[in-house]
PDB file of C-alpha atoms in Angstrom:
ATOM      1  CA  UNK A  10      -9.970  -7.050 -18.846  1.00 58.00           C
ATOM      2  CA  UNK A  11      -9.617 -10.505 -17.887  1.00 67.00           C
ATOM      3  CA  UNK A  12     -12.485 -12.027 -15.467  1.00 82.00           C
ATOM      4  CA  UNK A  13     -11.296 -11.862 -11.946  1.00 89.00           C
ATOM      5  CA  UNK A  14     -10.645 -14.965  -9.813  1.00 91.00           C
ATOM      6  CA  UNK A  15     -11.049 -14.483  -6.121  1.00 93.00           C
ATOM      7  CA  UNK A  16     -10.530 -17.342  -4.835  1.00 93.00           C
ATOM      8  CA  UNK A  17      -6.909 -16.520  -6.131  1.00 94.00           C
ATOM      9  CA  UNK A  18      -7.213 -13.066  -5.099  1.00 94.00           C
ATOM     10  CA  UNK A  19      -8.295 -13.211  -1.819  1.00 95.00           C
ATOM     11  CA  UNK A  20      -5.029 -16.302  -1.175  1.00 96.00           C
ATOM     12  CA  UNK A  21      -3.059 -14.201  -2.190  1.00 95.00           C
ATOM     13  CA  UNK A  22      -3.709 -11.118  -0.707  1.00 95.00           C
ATOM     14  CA  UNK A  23      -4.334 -13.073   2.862  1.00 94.00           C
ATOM     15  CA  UNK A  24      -0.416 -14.483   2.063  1.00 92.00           C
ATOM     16  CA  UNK A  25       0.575 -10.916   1.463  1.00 91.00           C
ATOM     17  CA  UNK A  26      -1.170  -9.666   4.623  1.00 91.00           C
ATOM     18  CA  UNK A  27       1.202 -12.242   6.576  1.00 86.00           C
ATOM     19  CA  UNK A  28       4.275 -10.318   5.395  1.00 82.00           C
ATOM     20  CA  UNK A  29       2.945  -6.660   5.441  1.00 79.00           C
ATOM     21  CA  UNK A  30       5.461  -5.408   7.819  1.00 74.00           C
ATOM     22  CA  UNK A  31       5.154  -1.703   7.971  1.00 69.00           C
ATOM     23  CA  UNK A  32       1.775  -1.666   7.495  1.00 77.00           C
ATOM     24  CA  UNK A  33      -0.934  -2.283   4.453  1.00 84.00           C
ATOM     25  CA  UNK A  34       1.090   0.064   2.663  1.00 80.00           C
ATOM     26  CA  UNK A  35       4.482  -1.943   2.228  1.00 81.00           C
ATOM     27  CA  UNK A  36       1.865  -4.513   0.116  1.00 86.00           C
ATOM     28  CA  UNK A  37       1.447  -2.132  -2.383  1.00 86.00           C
ATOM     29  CA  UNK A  38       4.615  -3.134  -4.622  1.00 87.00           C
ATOM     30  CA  UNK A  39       3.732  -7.024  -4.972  1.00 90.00           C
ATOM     31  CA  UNK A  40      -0.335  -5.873  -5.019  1.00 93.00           C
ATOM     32  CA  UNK A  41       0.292  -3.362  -7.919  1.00 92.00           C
ATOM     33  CA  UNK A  42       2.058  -6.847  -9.811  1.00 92.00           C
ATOM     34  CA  UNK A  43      -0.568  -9.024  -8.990  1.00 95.00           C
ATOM     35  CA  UNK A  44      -3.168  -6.929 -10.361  1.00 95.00           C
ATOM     36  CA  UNK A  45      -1.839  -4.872 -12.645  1.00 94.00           C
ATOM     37  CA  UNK A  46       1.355  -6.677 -14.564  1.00 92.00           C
ATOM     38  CA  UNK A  47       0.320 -10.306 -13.968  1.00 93.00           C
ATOM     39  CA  UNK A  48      -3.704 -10.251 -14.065  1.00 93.00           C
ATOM     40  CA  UNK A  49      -4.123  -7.041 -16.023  1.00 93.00           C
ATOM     41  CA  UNK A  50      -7.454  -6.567 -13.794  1.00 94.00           C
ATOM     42  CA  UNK A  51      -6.297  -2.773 -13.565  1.00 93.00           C
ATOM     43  CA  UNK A  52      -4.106  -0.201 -15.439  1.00 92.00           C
ATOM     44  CA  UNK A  53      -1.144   1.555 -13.237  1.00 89.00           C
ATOM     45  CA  UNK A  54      -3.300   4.432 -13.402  1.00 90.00           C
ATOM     46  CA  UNK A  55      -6.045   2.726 -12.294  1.00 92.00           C
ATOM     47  CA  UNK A  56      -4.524   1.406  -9.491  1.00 92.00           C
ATOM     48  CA  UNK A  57      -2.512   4.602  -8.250  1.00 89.00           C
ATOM     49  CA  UNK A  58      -5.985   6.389  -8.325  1.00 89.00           C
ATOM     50  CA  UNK A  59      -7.607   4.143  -5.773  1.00 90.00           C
ATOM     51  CA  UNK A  60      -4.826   4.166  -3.568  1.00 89.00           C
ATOM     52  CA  UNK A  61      -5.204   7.843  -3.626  1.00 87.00           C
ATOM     53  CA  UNK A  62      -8.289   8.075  -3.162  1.00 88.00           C
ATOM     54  CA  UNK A  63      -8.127   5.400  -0.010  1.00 85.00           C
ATOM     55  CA  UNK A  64      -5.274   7.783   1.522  1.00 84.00           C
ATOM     56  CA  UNK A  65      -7.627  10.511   0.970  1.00 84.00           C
ATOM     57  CA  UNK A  66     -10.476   9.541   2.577  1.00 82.00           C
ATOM     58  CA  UNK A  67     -11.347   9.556   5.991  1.00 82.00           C
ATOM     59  CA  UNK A  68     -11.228   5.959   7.928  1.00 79.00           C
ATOM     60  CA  UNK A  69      -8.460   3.050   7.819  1.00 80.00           C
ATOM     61  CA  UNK A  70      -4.923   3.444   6.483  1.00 80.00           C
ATOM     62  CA  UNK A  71      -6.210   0.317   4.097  1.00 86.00           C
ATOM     63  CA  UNK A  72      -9.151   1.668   2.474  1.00 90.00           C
ATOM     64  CA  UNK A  73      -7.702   1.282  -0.797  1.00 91.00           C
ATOM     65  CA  UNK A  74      -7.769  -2.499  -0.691  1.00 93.00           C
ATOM     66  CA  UNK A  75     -11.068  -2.036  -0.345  1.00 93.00           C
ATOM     67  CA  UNK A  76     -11.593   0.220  -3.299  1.00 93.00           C
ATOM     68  CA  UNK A  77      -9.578  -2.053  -5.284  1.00 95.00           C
ATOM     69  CA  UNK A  78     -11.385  -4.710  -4.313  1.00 95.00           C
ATOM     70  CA  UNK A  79     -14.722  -2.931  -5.503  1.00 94.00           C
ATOM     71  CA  UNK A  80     -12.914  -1.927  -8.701  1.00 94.00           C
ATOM     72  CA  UNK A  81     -12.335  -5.526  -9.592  1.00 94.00           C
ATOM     73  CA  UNK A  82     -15.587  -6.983  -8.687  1.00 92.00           C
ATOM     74  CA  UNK A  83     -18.026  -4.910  -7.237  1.00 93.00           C
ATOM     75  CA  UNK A  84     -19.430  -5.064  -3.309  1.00 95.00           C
ATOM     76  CA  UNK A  85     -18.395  -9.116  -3.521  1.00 94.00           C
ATOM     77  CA  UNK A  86     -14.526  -7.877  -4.319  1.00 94.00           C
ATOM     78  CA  UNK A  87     -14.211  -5.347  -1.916  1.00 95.00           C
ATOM     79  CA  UNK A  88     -15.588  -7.779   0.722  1.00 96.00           C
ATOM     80  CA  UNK A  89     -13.595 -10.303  -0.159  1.00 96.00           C
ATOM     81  CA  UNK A  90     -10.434  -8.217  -0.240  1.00 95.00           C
ATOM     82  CA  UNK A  91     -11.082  -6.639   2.577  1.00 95.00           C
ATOM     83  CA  UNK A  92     -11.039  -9.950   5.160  1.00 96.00           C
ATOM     84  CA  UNK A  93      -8.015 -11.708   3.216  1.00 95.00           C
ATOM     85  CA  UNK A  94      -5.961  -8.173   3.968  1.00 94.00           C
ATOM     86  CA  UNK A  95      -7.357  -8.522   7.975  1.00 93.00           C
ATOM     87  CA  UNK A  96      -8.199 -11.587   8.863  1.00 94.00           C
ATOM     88  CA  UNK A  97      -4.251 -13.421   9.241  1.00 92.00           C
ATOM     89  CA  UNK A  98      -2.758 -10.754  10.647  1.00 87.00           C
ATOM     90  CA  UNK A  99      -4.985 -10.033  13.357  1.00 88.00           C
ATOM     91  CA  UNK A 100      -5.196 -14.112  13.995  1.00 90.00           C
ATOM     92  CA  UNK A 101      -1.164 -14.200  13.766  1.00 83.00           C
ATOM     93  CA  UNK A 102      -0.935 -11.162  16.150  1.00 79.00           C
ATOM     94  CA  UNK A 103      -3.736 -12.499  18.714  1.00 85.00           C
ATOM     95  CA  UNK A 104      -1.215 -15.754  18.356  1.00 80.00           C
ATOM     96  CA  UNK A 105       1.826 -14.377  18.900  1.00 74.00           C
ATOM     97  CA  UNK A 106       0.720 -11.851  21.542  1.00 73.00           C
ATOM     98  CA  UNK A 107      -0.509 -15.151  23.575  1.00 75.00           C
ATOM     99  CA  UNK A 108       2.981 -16.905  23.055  1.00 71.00           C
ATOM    100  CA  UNK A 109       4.921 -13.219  23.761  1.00 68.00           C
ATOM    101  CA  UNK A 110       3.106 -12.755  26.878  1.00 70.00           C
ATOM    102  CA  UNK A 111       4.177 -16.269  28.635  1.00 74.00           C
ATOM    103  CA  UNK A 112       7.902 -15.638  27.451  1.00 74.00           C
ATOM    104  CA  UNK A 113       8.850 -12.020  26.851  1.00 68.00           C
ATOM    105  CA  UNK A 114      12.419 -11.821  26.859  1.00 78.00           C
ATOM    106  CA  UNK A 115      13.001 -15.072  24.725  1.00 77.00           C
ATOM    107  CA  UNK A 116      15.722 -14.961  22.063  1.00 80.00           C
ATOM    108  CA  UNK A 117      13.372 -15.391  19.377  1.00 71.00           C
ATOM    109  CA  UNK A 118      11.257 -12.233  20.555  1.00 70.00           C
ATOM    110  CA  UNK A 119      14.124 -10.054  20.404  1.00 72.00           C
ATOM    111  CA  UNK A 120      14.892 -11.015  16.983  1.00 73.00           C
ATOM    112  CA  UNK A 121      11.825 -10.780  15.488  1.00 70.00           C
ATOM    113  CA  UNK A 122      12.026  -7.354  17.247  1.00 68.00           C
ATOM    114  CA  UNK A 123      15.123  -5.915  15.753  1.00 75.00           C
ATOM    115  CA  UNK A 124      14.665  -7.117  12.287  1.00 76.00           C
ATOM    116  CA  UNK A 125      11.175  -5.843  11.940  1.00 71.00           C
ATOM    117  CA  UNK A 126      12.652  -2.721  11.433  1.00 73.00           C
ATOM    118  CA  UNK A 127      14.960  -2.423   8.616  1.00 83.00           C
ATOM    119  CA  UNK A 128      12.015  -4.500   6.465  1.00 78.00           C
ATOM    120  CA  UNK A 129       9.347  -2.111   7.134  1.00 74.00           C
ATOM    121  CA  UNK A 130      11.751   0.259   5.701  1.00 80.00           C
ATOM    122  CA  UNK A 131      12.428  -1.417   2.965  1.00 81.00           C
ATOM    123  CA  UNK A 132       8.809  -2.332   1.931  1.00 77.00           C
ATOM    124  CA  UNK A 133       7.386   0.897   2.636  1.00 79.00           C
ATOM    125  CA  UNK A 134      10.219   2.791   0.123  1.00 81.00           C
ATOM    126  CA  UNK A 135       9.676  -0.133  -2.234  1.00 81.00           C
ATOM    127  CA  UNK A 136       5.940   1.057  -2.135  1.00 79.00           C
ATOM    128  CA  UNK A 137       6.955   4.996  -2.873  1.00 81.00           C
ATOM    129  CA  UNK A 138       8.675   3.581  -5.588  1.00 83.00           C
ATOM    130  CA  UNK A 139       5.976   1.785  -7.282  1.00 80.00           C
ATOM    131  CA  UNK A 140       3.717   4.671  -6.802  1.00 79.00           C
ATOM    132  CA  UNK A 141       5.768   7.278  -8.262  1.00 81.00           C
ATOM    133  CA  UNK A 142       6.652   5.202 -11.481  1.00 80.00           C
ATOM    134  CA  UNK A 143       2.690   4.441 -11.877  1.00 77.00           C
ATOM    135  CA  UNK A 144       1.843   8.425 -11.306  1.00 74.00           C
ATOM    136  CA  UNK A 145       4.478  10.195 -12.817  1.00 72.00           C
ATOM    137  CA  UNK A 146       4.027  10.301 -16.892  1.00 76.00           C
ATOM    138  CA  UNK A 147       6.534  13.220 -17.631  1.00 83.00           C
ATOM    139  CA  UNK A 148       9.315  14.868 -16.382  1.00 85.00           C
ATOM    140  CA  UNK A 149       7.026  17.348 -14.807  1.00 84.00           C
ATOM    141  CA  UNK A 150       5.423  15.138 -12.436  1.00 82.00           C
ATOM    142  CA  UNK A 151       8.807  13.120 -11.659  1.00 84.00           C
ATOM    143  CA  UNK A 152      10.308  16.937 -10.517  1.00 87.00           C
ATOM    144  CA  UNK A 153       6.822  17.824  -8.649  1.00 86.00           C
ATOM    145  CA  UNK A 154       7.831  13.540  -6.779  1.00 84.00           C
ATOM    146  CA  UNK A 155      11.401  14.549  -6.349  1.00 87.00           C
ATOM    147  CA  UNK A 156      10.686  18.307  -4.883  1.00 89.00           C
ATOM    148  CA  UNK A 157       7.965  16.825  -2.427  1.00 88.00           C
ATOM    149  CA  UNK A 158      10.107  13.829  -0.978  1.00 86.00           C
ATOM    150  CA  UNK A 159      13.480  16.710  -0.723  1.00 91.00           C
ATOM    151  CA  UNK A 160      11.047  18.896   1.213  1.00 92.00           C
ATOM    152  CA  UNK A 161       9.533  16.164   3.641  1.00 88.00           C
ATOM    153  CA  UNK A 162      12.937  15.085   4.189  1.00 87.00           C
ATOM    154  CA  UNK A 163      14.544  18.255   4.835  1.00 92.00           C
ATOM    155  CA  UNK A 164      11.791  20.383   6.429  1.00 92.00           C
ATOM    156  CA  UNK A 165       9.160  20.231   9.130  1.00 91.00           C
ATOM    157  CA  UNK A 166       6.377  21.518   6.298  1.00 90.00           C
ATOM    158  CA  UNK A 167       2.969  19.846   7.171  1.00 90.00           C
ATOM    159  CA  UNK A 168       2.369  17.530   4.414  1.00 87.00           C
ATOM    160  CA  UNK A 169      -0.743  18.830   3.537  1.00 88.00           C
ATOM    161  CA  UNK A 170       0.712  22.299   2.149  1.00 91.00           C
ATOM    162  CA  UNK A 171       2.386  19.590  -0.383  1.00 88.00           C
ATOM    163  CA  UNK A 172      -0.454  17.864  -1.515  1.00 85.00           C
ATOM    164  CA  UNK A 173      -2.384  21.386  -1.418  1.00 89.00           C
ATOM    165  CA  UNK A 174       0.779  22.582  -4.026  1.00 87.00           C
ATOM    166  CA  UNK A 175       0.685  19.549  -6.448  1.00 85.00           C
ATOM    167  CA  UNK A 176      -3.314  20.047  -6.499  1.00 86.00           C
ATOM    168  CA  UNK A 177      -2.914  23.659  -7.759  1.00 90.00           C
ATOM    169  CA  UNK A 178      -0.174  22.604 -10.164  1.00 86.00           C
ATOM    170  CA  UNK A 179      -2.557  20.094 -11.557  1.00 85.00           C
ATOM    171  CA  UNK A 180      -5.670  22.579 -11.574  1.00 88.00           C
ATOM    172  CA  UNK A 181      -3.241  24.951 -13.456  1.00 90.00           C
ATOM    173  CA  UNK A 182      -2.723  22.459 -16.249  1.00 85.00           C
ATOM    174  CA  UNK A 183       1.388  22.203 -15.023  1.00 80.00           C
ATOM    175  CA  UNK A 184       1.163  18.307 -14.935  1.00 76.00           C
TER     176      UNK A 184
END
């Protein structure tokens, strides 16, 4: 594994955090490049694991920035990972709340509004993608991805009977 440079890490997570519409979670595709393609600082598996592991656990949506962060280089990383990811957004949204409040109904305002949409959508599938190609090593677990995201799409089943089902099938030795 390479030594990791963050400086360069931290730019360009704090760039990616400017463009994370949907969420910390619609980074994941361009984050999963960065770190595991170009940088080789993690394997896929590696990096599906702690974002896992961050969904998992109890707190913040983005806890697995912070886990990758630690992965990569220890309580320094995941500090330094952790403020590029919150820092711009929160000072772009503290900006543009200021400028939204004096002129709410501006053209500008409504566009930003109505495209924010369709992009979230797009990132955050981009994002299932990337996870499912880093997870899935067989046909087994492709079927297991496949079956889940037919049943969350056609049913009202909580999630958690899902992840509950692939658990068991990977207890049993299935995947």
């Amino acid at each position: 594994m390479d030594p990791v440079d963050l400086p360069a890490l931290a730019l360009h997570f704090a760039l990616l955090s400017l463009i994370a519409i949907g969420g910390v979670s619609s980074m994941l595709p361009d984050m999963q490049r960065y770190l595991v393609e170009a940088n080789h600082w993690l394997s896929g598996t590696q990096f599906a694991d702690a974002y896992a592991l961050g969904q998992a656990s109890p707190g913040p949506n983005m806890m697995f920035v912070t886990l990758l962060g630690w992965q990569l280089a220890g309580w320094a990383g995941a500090i330094t990972v952790t403020l590029a990811v919150i820092l711009p957004p929160v000072l772009l949204t503290l900006a543009v709340t200021r400028l939204s409040a004096s002129k709410p109904d501006s053209r500008l305002g409504r566009a930003i509004r109505g495209g924010l949409g369709p992009i979230a959508i797009g990132l955050t599938l981009s994002s299932g993608w990337i996870l499912a190609h880093s997870a899935d090593h067989d046909w087994r677990g492709a079927l297991l991805t496949l079956l889940t995201v037919v049943l969350m799409l056609r049913t009202r089943l909580n999630p958690m009977w899902l992840i509950l089902a692939g658990a068991l099938a990977g207890m049993a030795g299935i995947l």
